[in-house]
């Protein structure tokens, strides 16, 4: 796993991290014998490695203080339009359509999301959010943008014991003749009050969380050309998220990584 994380934080392929010359001298001594690229790739697909990563993520998530405000959003991960990646699809992204994937996440007050999932760009955000909210069993308020104004999602949130607060997609229109879920009606009522407006303003914090994830060395950059396929993108994102939370929480080591 150390070899893979070394590749991820440097935005390099696994074969680069398998070369001892690409490691500082002190870390080379700690590593000992380096595995080959096929060995690392084969082990990354094993159940044991996936369980290890899930255990690491669970440990970090459970160490976070659980609050009463949660934010759900999606971050597009576009790739080239001529890519032959069969898992990447066309869908809405920032500024228009793009081909690629999207990171769907539910954030609390900490740098690691309490629940997340990577899907192709065309996946419906309310449907993915429903799975994430049901999985993490949020309590309190879940804040979302207009994309999450969905009766089915409101019902899921209510069933899980939380209140989804999302602006209406079409605020100047009527509700029509369809039955509206109590959660959606409650959301619309809240957004007419000062408390609800102040509450919904907290949603901007997820933009800062996504921004923080991308604006430091080793953070989430655009997907490299060798990270294609849903399983590879998911593994890459998981390593980036774990590296990010360790970067933000752990004290610097006394070991100088640049010391040769």
PDB file of C-alpha atoms in Angstrom:
ATOM      1  CA  UNK A   1       0.000   0.000   0.000  1.00  0.00           C
ATOM      2  CA  UNK A   2       2.883   2.350   0.696  1.00  0.00           C
ATOM      3  CA  UNK A   3       4.020   2.139  -2.916  1.00  0.00           C
ATOM      4  CA  UNK A   4       0.556   2.945  -4.222  1.00  0.00           C
ATOM      5  CA  UNK A   5       0.108   5.912  -1.876  1.00  0.00           C
ATOM      6  CA  UNK A   6       3.539   7.207  -2.902  1.00  0.00           C
ATOM      7  CA  UNK A   7       2.388   7.121  -6.521  1.00  0.00           C
ATOM      8  CA  UNK A   8      -0.952   8.787  -5.730  1.00  0.00           C
ATOM      9  CA  UNK A   9       0.399  11.716  -3.721  1.00  0.00           C
ATOM     10  CA  UNK A  10       2.916  12.440  -6.488  1.00  0.00           C
ATOM     11  CA  UNK A  11       0.357  11.962  -9.302  1.00  0.00           C
ATOM     12  CA  UNK A  12       2.527   9.318 -10.917  1.00  0.00           C
ATOM     13  CA  UNK A  13       1.793   5.792 -12.196  1.00  0.00           C
ATOM     14  CA  UNK A  14       2.544   2.764 -10.022  1.00  0.00           C
ATOM     15  CA  UNK A  15       5.542   1.787 -12.152  1.00  0.00           C
ATOM     16  CA  UNK A  16       7.184   5.111 -11.183  1.00  0.00           C
ATOM     17  CA  UNK A  17       6.734   4.398  -7.451  1.00  0.00           C
ATOM     18  CA  UNK A  18       8.210   0.896  -7.872  1.00  0.00           C
ATOM     19  CA  UNK A  19      11.574   2.406  -8.814  1.00  0.00           C
ATOM     20  CA  UNK A  20      13.825   2.905  -5.734  1.00  0.00           C
ATOM     21  CA  UNK A  21      15.481   5.960  -7.315  1.00  0.00           C
ATOM     22  CA  UNK A  22      12.190   7.865  -6.995  1.00  0.00           C
ATOM     23  CA  UNK A  23      12.247   7.596  -3.200  1.00  0.00           C
ATOM     24  CA  UNK A  24      14.318   9.576  -0.671  1.00  0.00           C
ATOM     25  CA  UNK A  25      17.305   7.671   0.668  1.00  0.00           C
ATOM     26  CA  UNK A  26      15.946   7.279   4.195  1.00  0.00           C
ATOM     27  CA  UNK A  27      12.626   5.947   2.972  1.00  0.00           C
ATOM     28  CA  UNK A  28      14.376   3.549   0.596  1.00  0.00           C
ATOM     29  CA  UNK A  29      16.076   1.962   3.582  1.00  0.00           C
ATOM     30  CA  UNK A  30      12.746   1.644   5.406  1.00  0.00           C
ATOM     31  CA  UNK A  31      11.049   0.092   2.403  1.00  0.00           C
ATOM     32  CA  UNK A  32      13.674  -2.577   1.804  1.00  0.00           C
ATOM     33  CA  UNK A  33      12.745  -4.620  -1.256  1.00  0.00           C
ATOM     34  CA  UNK A  34      10.446  -2.900  -3.749  1.00  0.00           C
ATOM     35  CA  UNK A  35       7.622  -4.852  -5.431  1.00  0.00           C
ATOM     36  CA  UNK A  36       7.169  -4.868  -9.184  1.00  0.00           C
ATOM     37  CA  UNK A  37       4.364  -2.967 -10.908  1.00  0.00           C
ATOM     38  CA  UNK A  38       2.388  -6.141 -11.793  1.00  0.00           C
ATOM     39  CA  UNK A  39       2.616  -7.285  -8.159  1.00  0.00           C
ATOM     40  CA  UNK A  40       1.257  -3.974  -6.846  1.00  0.00           C
ATOM     41  CA  UNK A  41      -1.555  -3.887  -9.422  1.00  0.00           C
ATOM     42  CA  UNK A  42      -2.528  -7.475  -8.646  1.00  0.00           C
ATOM     43  CA  UNK A  43      -2.607  -6.842  -4.892  1.00  0.00           C
ATOM     44  CA  UNK A  44      -4.670  -3.670  -5.309  1.00  0.00           C
ATOM     45  CA  UNK A  45      -7.482  -5.811  -6.670  1.00  0.00           C
ATOM     46  CA  UNK A  46      -7.590  -8.194  -3.697  1.00  0.00           C
ATOM     47  CA  UNK A  47     -10.296  -8.238  -1.042  1.00  0.00           C
ATOM     48  CA  UNK A  48      -7.694  -7.836   1.707  1.00  0.00           C
ATOM     49  CA  UNK A  49      -6.455  -4.501   0.358  1.00  0.00           C
ATOM     50  CA  UNK A  50      -9.984  -3.168  -0.055  1.00  0.00           C
ATOM     51  CA  UNK A  51     -10.786  -4.184   3.526  1.00  0.00           C
ATOM     52  CA  UNK A  52      -7.633  -2.452   4.742  1.00  0.00           C
ATOM     53  CA  UNK A  53      -8.555   0.780   2.957  1.00  0.00           C
ATOM     54  CA  UNK A  54     -12.121   0.590   4.281  1.00  0.00           C
ATOM     55  CA  UNK A  55     -10.796   0.036   7.811  1.00  0.00           C
ATOM     56  CA  UNK A  56      -8.453   3.028   7.500  1.00  0.00           C
ATOM     57  CA  UNK A  57     -11.280   5.218   6.249  1.00  0.00           C
ATOM     58  CA  UNK A  58     -13.681   3.966   8.938  1.00  0.00           C
ATOM     59  CA  UNK A  59     -11.133   4.704  11.664  1.00  0.00           C
ATOM     60  CA  UNK A  60     -10.689   8.282  10.447  1.00  0.00           C
ATOM     61  CA  UNK A  61     -14.433   8.855   9.970  1.00  0.00           C
ATOM     62  CA  UNK A  62     -15.334   7.567  13.446  1.00  0.00           C
ATOM     63  CA  UNK A  63     -12.677   9.805  14.992  1.00  0.00           C
ATOM     64  CA  UNK A  64     -14.500  12.863  13.628  1.00  0.00           C
ATOM     65  CA  UNK A  65     -16.956  14.746  15.786  1.00  0.00           C
ATOM     66  CA  UNK A  66     -20.499  14.233  14.498  1.00  0.00           C
ATOM     67  CA  UNK A  67     -22.529  17.433  14.273  1.00  0.00           C
ATOM     68  CA  UNK A  68     -26.062  18.282  13.180  1.00  0.00           C
ATOM     69  CA  UNK A  69     -25.336  19.977   9.843  1.00  0.00           C
ATOM     70  CA  UNK A  70     -24.373  17.903   6.794  1.00  0.00           C
ATOM     71  CA  UNK A  71     -23.801  19.014   3.218  1.00  0.00           C
ATOM     72  CA  UNK A  72     -24.251  16.888   0.109  1.00  0.00           C
ATOM     73  CA  UNK A  73     -22.811  17.787  -3.279  1.00  0.00           C
ATOM     74  CA  UNK A  74     -21.033  16.401  -6.316  1.00  0.00           C
ATOM     75  CA  UNK A  75     -17.645  17.282  -7.780  1.00  0.00           C
ATOM     76  CA  UNK A  76     -17.172  16.609 -11.518  1.00  0.00           C
ATOM     77  CA  UNK A  77     -14.057  14.714 -12.581  1.00  0.00           C
ATOM     78  CA  UNK A  78     -13.923  15.326 -16.357  1.00  0.00           C
ATOM     79  CA  UNK A  79     -11.666  13.522 -18.791  1.00  0.00           C
ATOM     80  CA  UNK A  80     -11.035  13.998 -22.501  1.00  0.00           C
ATOM     81  CA  UNK A  81     -14.051  13.799 -24.745  1.00  0.00           C
ATOM     82  CA  UNK A  82     -12.305  11.334 -27.078  1.00  0.00           C
ATOM     83  CA  UNK A  83     -11.375   8.896 -24.315  1.00  0.00           C
ATOM     84  CA  UNK A  84     -12.263   5.236 -24.974  1.00  0.00           C
ATOM     85  CA  UNK A  85     -13.114   4.674 -21.299  1.00  0.00           C
ATOM     86  CA  UNK A  86     -16.404   2.746 -21.389  1.00  0.00           C
ATOM     87  CA  UNK A  87     -17.285   3.617 -17.777  1.00  0.00           C
ATOM     88  CA  UNK A  88     -17.054   7.369 -18.349  1.00  0.00           C
ATOM     89  CA  UNK A  89     -20.276   8.998 -19.570  1.00  0.00           C
ATOM     90  CA  UNK A  90     -21.418  12.433 -20.679  1.00  0.00           C
ATOM     91  CA  UNK A  91     -23.317  14.484 -18.121  1.00  0.00           C
ATOM     92  CA  UNK A  92     -23.730  17.855 -16.469  1.00  0.00           C
ATOM     93  CA  UNK A  93     -20.566  19.427 -15.095  1.00  0.00           C
ATOM     94  CA  UNK A  94     -19.545  22.930 -14.137  1.00  0.00           C
ATOM     95  CA  UNK A  95     -20.246  25.178 -17.102  1.00  0.00           C
ATOM     96  CA  UNK A  96     -21.970  22.604 -19.301  1.00  0.00           C
ATOM     97  CA  UNK A  97     -21.598  18.996 -20.452  1.00  0.00           C
ATOM     98  CA  UNK A  98     -18.471  16.918 -19.941  1.00  0.00           C
ATOM     99  CA  UNK A  99     -17.379  13.318 -20.141  1.00  0.00           C
ATOM    100  CA  UNK A 100     -16.026  11.590 -17.075  1.00  0.00           C
ATOM    101  CA  UNK A 101     -16.965  10.808 -13.504  1.00  0.00           C
ATOM    102  CA  UNK A 102     -18.353  12.605 -10.486  1.00  0.00           C
ATOM    103  CA  UNK A 103     -17.462  12.395  -6.800  1.00  0.00           C
ATOM    104  CA  UNK A 104     -20.653  12.442  -4.706  1.00  0.00           C
ATOM    105  CA  UNK A 105     -20.018  13.205  -1.036  1.00  0.00           C
ATOM    106  CA  UNK A 106     -21.724  13.975   2.262  1.00  0.00           C
ATOM    107  CA  UNK A 107     -19.529  16.225   4.398  1.00  0.00           C
ATOM    108  CA  UNK A 108     -19.739  17.165   8.048  1.00  0.00           C
ATOM    109  CA  UNK A 109     -17.385  19.605   9.719  1.00  0.00           C
ATOM    110  CA  UNK A 110     -14.188  17.661   8.949  1.00  0.00           C
ATOM    111  CA  UNK A 111     -11.995  17.248   5.850  1.00  0.00           C
ATOM    112  CA  UNK A 112     -13.033  13.615   5.251  1.00  0.00           C
ATOM    113  CA  UNK A 113     -16.571  12.994   3.985  1.00  0.00           C
ATOM    114  CA  UNK A 114     -18.676  10.684   6.126  1.00  0.00           C
ATOM    115  CA  UNK A 115     -19.946   8.980   2.954  1.00  0.00           C
ATOM    116  CA  UNK A 116     -18.928   9.208  -0.690  1.00  0.00           C
ATOM    117  CA  UNK A 117     -19.268   7.400  -3.981  1.00  0.00           C
ATOM    118  CA  UNK A 118     -17.810   7.766  -7.458  1.00  0.00           C
ATOM    119  CA  UNK A 119     -20.178   7.375 -10.393  1.00  0.00           C
ATOM    120  CA  UNK A 120     -20.158   8.224 -14.068  1.00  0.00           C
ATOM    121  CA  UNK A 121     -20.996  11.830 -14.909  1.00  0.00           C
ATOM    122  CA  UNK A 122     -24.553  11.027 -16.010  1.00  0.00           C
ATOM    123  CA  UNK A 123     -25.653   9.486 -12.692  1.00  0.00           C
ATOM    124  CA  UNK A 124     -28.589  11.333 -11.105  1.00  0.00           C
ATOM    125  CA  UNK A 125     -27.370  13.259  -8.064  1.00  0.00           C
ATOM    126  CA  UNK A 126     -30.588  12.746  -6.015  1.00  0.00           C
ATOM    127  CA  UNK A 127     -30.419   8.966  -6.492  1.00  0.00           C
ATOM    128  CA  UNK A 128     -26.789   8.775  -5.359  1.00  0.00           C
ATOM    129  CA  UNK A 129     -27.468  11.164  -2.464  1.00  0.00           C
ATOM    130  CA  UNK A 130     -30.330   8.942  -1.297  1.00  0.00           C
ATOM    131  CA  UNK A 131     -27.930   5.996  -0.998  1.00  0.00           C
ATOM    132  CA  UNK A 132     -25.334   8.060   0.852  1.00  0.00           C
ATOM    133  CA  UNK A 133     -27.826   9.559   3.322  1.00  0.00           C
ATOM    134  CA  UNK A 134     -29.366   6.153   3.995  1.00  0.00           C
ATOM    135  CA  UNK A 135     -25.928   4.635   4.549  1.00  0.00           C
ATOM    136  CA  UNK A 136     -24.514   7.220   6.976  1.00  0.00           C
ATOM    137  CA  UNK A 137     -27.811   7.807   8.835  1.00  0.00           C
ATOM    138  CA  UNK A 138     -27.337  11.554   9.222  1.00  0.00           C
ATOM    139  CA  UNK A 139     -29.168  13.299  12.027  1.00  0.00           C
ATOM    140  CA  UNK A 140     -30.069  16.974  11.863  1.00  0.00           C
ATOM    141  CA  UNK A 141     -30.091  18.960   8.615  1.00  0.00           C
ATOM    142  CA  UNK A 142     -28.721  17.900   5.230  1.00  0.00           C
ATOM    143  CA  UNK A 143     -28.088  20.860   2.926  1.00  0.00           C
ATOM    144  CA  UNK A 144     -28.066  20.646  -0.852  1.00  0.00           C
ATOM    145  CA  UNK A 145     -28.360  22.851  -3.917  1.00  0.00           C
ATOM    146  CA  UNK A 146     -31.248  22.917  -6.410  1.00  0.00           C
ATOM    147  CA  UNK A 147     -30.197  19.603  -7.943  1.00  0.00           C
ATOM    148  CA  UNK A 148     -31.352  17.849  -4.771  1.00  0.00           C
ATOM    149  CA  UNK A 149     -34.880  19.288  -4.765  1.00  0.00           C
ATOM    150  CA  UNK A 150     -36.490  15.899  -5.278  1.00  0.00           C
ATOM    151  CA  UNK A 151     -39.545  14.380  -3.570  1.00  0.00           C
ATOM    152  CA  UNK A 152     -38.032  10.900  -3.430  1.00  0.00           C
ATOM    153  CA  UNK A 153     -34.836  12.211  -1.834  1.00  0.00           C
ATOM    154  CA  UNK A 154     -36.848  14.199   0.711  1.00  0.00           C
ATOM    155  CA  UNK A 155     -38.718  11.018   1.649  1.00  0.00           C
ATOM    156  CA  UNK A 156     -35.450   9.128   2.111  1.00  0.00           C
ATOM    157  CA  UNK A 157     -34.039  11.887   4.306  1.00  0.00           C
ATOM    158  CA  UNK A 158     -37.174  11.962   6.456  1.00  0.00           C
ATOM    159  CA  UNK A 159     -37.117   8.172   6.835  1.00  0.00           C
ATOM    160  CA  UNK A 160     -33.503   8.407   8.039  1.00  0.00           C
ATOM    161  CA  UNK A 161     -34.404  11.001  10.658  1.00  0.00           C
ATOM    162  CA  UNK A 162     -32.996  14.145   9.057  1.00  0.00           C
ATOM    163  CA  UNK A 163     -34.342  17.179   7.241  1.00  0.00           C
ATOM    164  CA  UNK A 164     -33.132  17.895   3.729  1.00  0.00           C
ATOM    165  CA  UNK A 165     -32.965  21.621   2.965  1.00  0.00           C
ATOM    166  CA  UNK A 166     -32.651  22.392  -0.743  1.00  0.00           C
ATOM    167  CA  UNK A 167     -33.786  25.358  -2.808  1.00  0.00           C
ATOM    168  CA  UNK A 168     -36.534  24.722  -5.331  1.00  0.00           C
ATOM    169  CA  UNK A 169     -35.491  24.088  -8.905  1.00  0.00           C
ATOM    170  CA  UNK A 170     -38.297  26.321 -10.195  1.00  0.00           C
ATOM    171  CA  UNK A 171     -39.090  28.770  -7.395  1.00  0.00           C
ATOM    172  CA  UNK A 172     -41.506  30.879  -9.455  1.00  0.00           C
ATOM    173  CA  UNK A 173     -43.839  28.043 -10.379  1.00  0.00           C
ATOM    174  CA  UNK A 174     -46.596  26.273  -8.487  1.00  0.00           C
ATOM    175  CA  UNK A 175     -46.400  22.816  -6.962  1.00  0.00           C
ATOM    176  CA  UNK A 176     -48.749  21.216  -9.475  1.00  0.00           C
ATOM    177  CA  UNK A 177     -51.100  18.361  -8.667  1.00  0.00           C
ATOM    178  CA  UNK A 178     -48.537  15.794  -7.546  1.00  0.00           C
ATOM    179  CA  UNK A 179     -48.396  14.844  -3.886  1.00  0.00           C
ATOM    180  CA  UNK A 180     -45.576  16.639  -2.106  1.00  0.00           C
ATOM    181  CA  UNK A 181     -43.589  14.928   0.617  1.00  0.00           C
ATOM    182  CA  UNK A 182     -43.781  16.536   4.096  1.00  0.00           C
ATOM    183  CA  UNK A 183     -39.994  16.917   4.039  1.00  0.00           C
ATOM    184  CA  UNK A 184     -40.078  19.000   0.866  1.00  0.00           C
ATOM    185  CA  UNK A 185     -42.852  21.208   2.217  1.00  0.00           C
ATOM    186  CA  UNK A 186     -40.881  21.651   5.435  1.00  0.00           C
ATOM    187  CA  UNK A 187     -37.777  22.585   3.402  1.00  0.00           C
ATOM    188  CA  UNK A 188     -39.687  25.260   1.480  1.00  0.00           C
ATOM    189  CA  UNK A 189     -41.108  26.659   4.728  1.00  0.00           C
ATOM    190  CA  UNK A 190     -37.662  26.781   6.337  1.00  0.00           C
ATOM    191  CA  UNK A 191     -36.185  28.713   3.434  1.00  0.00           C
ATOM    192  CA  UNK A 192     -38.782  31.431   3.997  1.00  0.00           C
ATOM    193  CA  UNK A 193     -37.470  31.985   7.536  1.00  0.00           C
ATOM    194  CA  UNK A 194     -34.316  33.710   8.704  1.00  0.00           C
ATOM    195  CA  UNK A 195     -33.139  30.537  10.422  1.00  0.00           C
ATOM    196  CA  UNK A 196     -33.551  28.505   7.246  1.00  0.00           C
ATOM    197  CA  UNK A 197     -31.753  31.072   5.106  1.00  0.00           C
ATOM    198  CA  UNK A 198     -28.840  31.257   7.542  1.00  0.00           C
ATOM    199  CA  UNK A 199     -28.776  27.475   7.713  1.00  0.00           C
ATOM    200  CA  UNK A 200     -28.674  27.078   3.939  1.00  0.00           C
ATOM    201  CA  UNK A 201     -25.818  29.585   3.715  1.00  0.00           C
ATOM    202  CA  UNK A 202     -23.685  26.982   5.513  1.00  0.00           C
ATOM    203  CA  UNK A 203     -23.810  24.919   2.323  1.00  0.00           C
ATOM    204  CA  UNK A 204     -20.941  26.979   0.924  1.00  0.00           C
ATOM    205  CA  UNK A 205     -18.581  25.112   3.253  1.00  0.00           C
ATOM    206  CA  UNK A 206     -18.572  22.090   0.945  1.00  0.00           C
ATOM    207  CA  UNK A 207     -17.103  24.253  -1.804  1.00  0.00           C
ATOM    208  CA  UNK A 208     -14.274  25.057   0.598  1.00  0.00           C
ATOM    209  CA  UNK A 209     -13.914  21.339   1.405  1.00  0.00           C
ATOM    210  CA  UNK A 210     -13.629  20.477  -2.284  1.00  0.00           C
ATOM    211  CA  UNK A 211     -11.284  23.407  -2.785  1.00  0.00           C
ATOM    212  CA  UNK A 212      -9.071  22.341   0.129  1.00  0.00           C
ATOM    213  CA  UNK A 213      -8.946  18.840  -1.316  1.00  0.00           C
ATOM    214  CA  UNK A 214      -7.428  20.179  -4.536  1.00  0.00           C
ATOM    215  CA  UNK A 215      -5.229  23.120  -3.528  1.00  0.00           C
ATOM    216  CA  UNK A 216      -2.239  21.493  -1.855  1.00  0.00           C
ATOM    217  CA  UNK A 217       0.635  19.355  -3.057  1.00  0.00           C
ATOM    218  CA  UNK A 218      -0.530  15.773  -3.377  1.00  0.00           C
ATOM    219  CA  UNK A 219      -4.184  16.805  -3.409  1.00  0.00           C
ATOM    220  CA  UNK A 220      -6.825  15.888  -5.956  1.00  0.00           C
ATOM    221  CA  UNK A 221      -5.709  17.086  -9.383  1.00  0.00           C
ATOM    222  CA  UNK A 222      -7.432  16.291 -12.711  1.00  0.00           C
ATOM    223  CA  UNK A 223      -7.538  12.545 -13.294  1.00  0.00           C
ATOM    224  CA  UNK A 224      -4.285  11.381 -14.927  1.00  0.00           C
ATOM    225  CA  UNK A 225      -4.440   9.554 -18.250  1.00  0.00           C
ATOM    226  CA  UNK A 226      -3.612   6.194 -16.609  1.00  0.00           C
ATOM    227  CA  UNK A 227      -6.554   6.402 -14.144  1.00  0.00           C
ATOM    228  CA  UNK A 228      -9.451   5.118 -16.220  1.00  0.00           C
ATOM    229  CA  UNK A 229     -12.289   2.736 -15.429  1.00  0.00           C
ATOM    230  CA  UNK A 230     -14.644   3.090 -12.478  1.00  0.00           C
ATOM    231  CA  UNK A 231     -12.685   0.746 -10.196  1.00  0.00           C
ATOM    232  CA  UNK A 232      -9.373   2.566 -10.803  1.00  0.00           C
ATOM    233  CA  UNK A 233     -10.952   6.010 -10.376  1.00  0.00           C
ATOM    234  CA  UNK A 234     -12.616   4.905  -7.120  1.00  0.00           C
ATOM    235  CA  UNK A 235      -9.346   3.526  -5.731  1.00  0.00           C
ATOM    236  CA  UNK A 236      -7.480   6.684  -6.778  1.00  0.00           C
ATOM    237  CA  UNK A 237     -10.095   8.908  -5.106  1.00  0.00           C
ATOM    238  CA  UNK A 238     -10.022   6.842  -1.921  1.00  0.00           C
ATOM    239  CA  UNK A 239      -6.251   7.172  -1.677  1.00  0.00           C
ATOM    240  CA  UNK A 240      -6.486  10.919  -2.356  1.00  0.00           C
ATOM    241  CA  UNK A 241      -9.120  11.386   0.374  1.00  0.00           C
ATOM    242  CA  UNK A 242      -7.100   9.409   2.921  1.00  0.00           C
ATOM    243  CA  UNK A 243      -3.911  11.283   2.026  1.00  0.00           C
ATOM    244  CA  UNK A 244      -5.767  14.579   2.336  1.00  0.00           C
ATOM    245  CA  UNK A 245      -7.150  13.922   5.810  1.00  0.00           C
ATOM    246  CA  UNK A 246      -3.749  12.729   7.032  1.00  0.00           C
ATOM    247  CA  UNK A 247      -2.176  15.852   5.536  1.00  0.00           C
ATOM    248  CA  UNK A 248      -4.632  18.066   7.419  1.00  0.00           C
ATOM    249  CA  UNK A 249      -4.549  16.248  10.775  1.00  0.00           C
ATOM    250  CA  UNK A 250      -1.139  14.704  11.364  1.00  0.00           C
ATOM    251  CA  UNK A 251       1.868  16.650  12.622  1.00  0.00           C
ATOM    252  CA  UNK A 252       4.846  16.808  10.261  1.00  0.00           C
ATOM    253  CA  UNK A 253       7.315  13.971  10.652  1.00  0.00           C
ATOM    254  CA  UNK A 254      10.871  14.698  11.749  1.00  0.00           C
ATOM    255  CA  UNK A 255      12.031  12.805   8.681  1.00  0.00           C
ATOM    256  CA  UNK A 256      12.977  15.062   5.798  1.00  0.00           C
ATOM    257  CA  UNK A 257      11.550  13.489   2.656  1.00  0.00           C
ATOM    258  CA  UNK A 258      13.807  15.617   0.505  1.00  0.00           C
ATOM    259  CA  UNK A 259      16.964  14.446   2.268  1.00  0.00           C
ATOM    260  CA  UNK A 260      19.049  12.476  -0.157  1.00  0.00           C
TER     261      UNK A 260
END
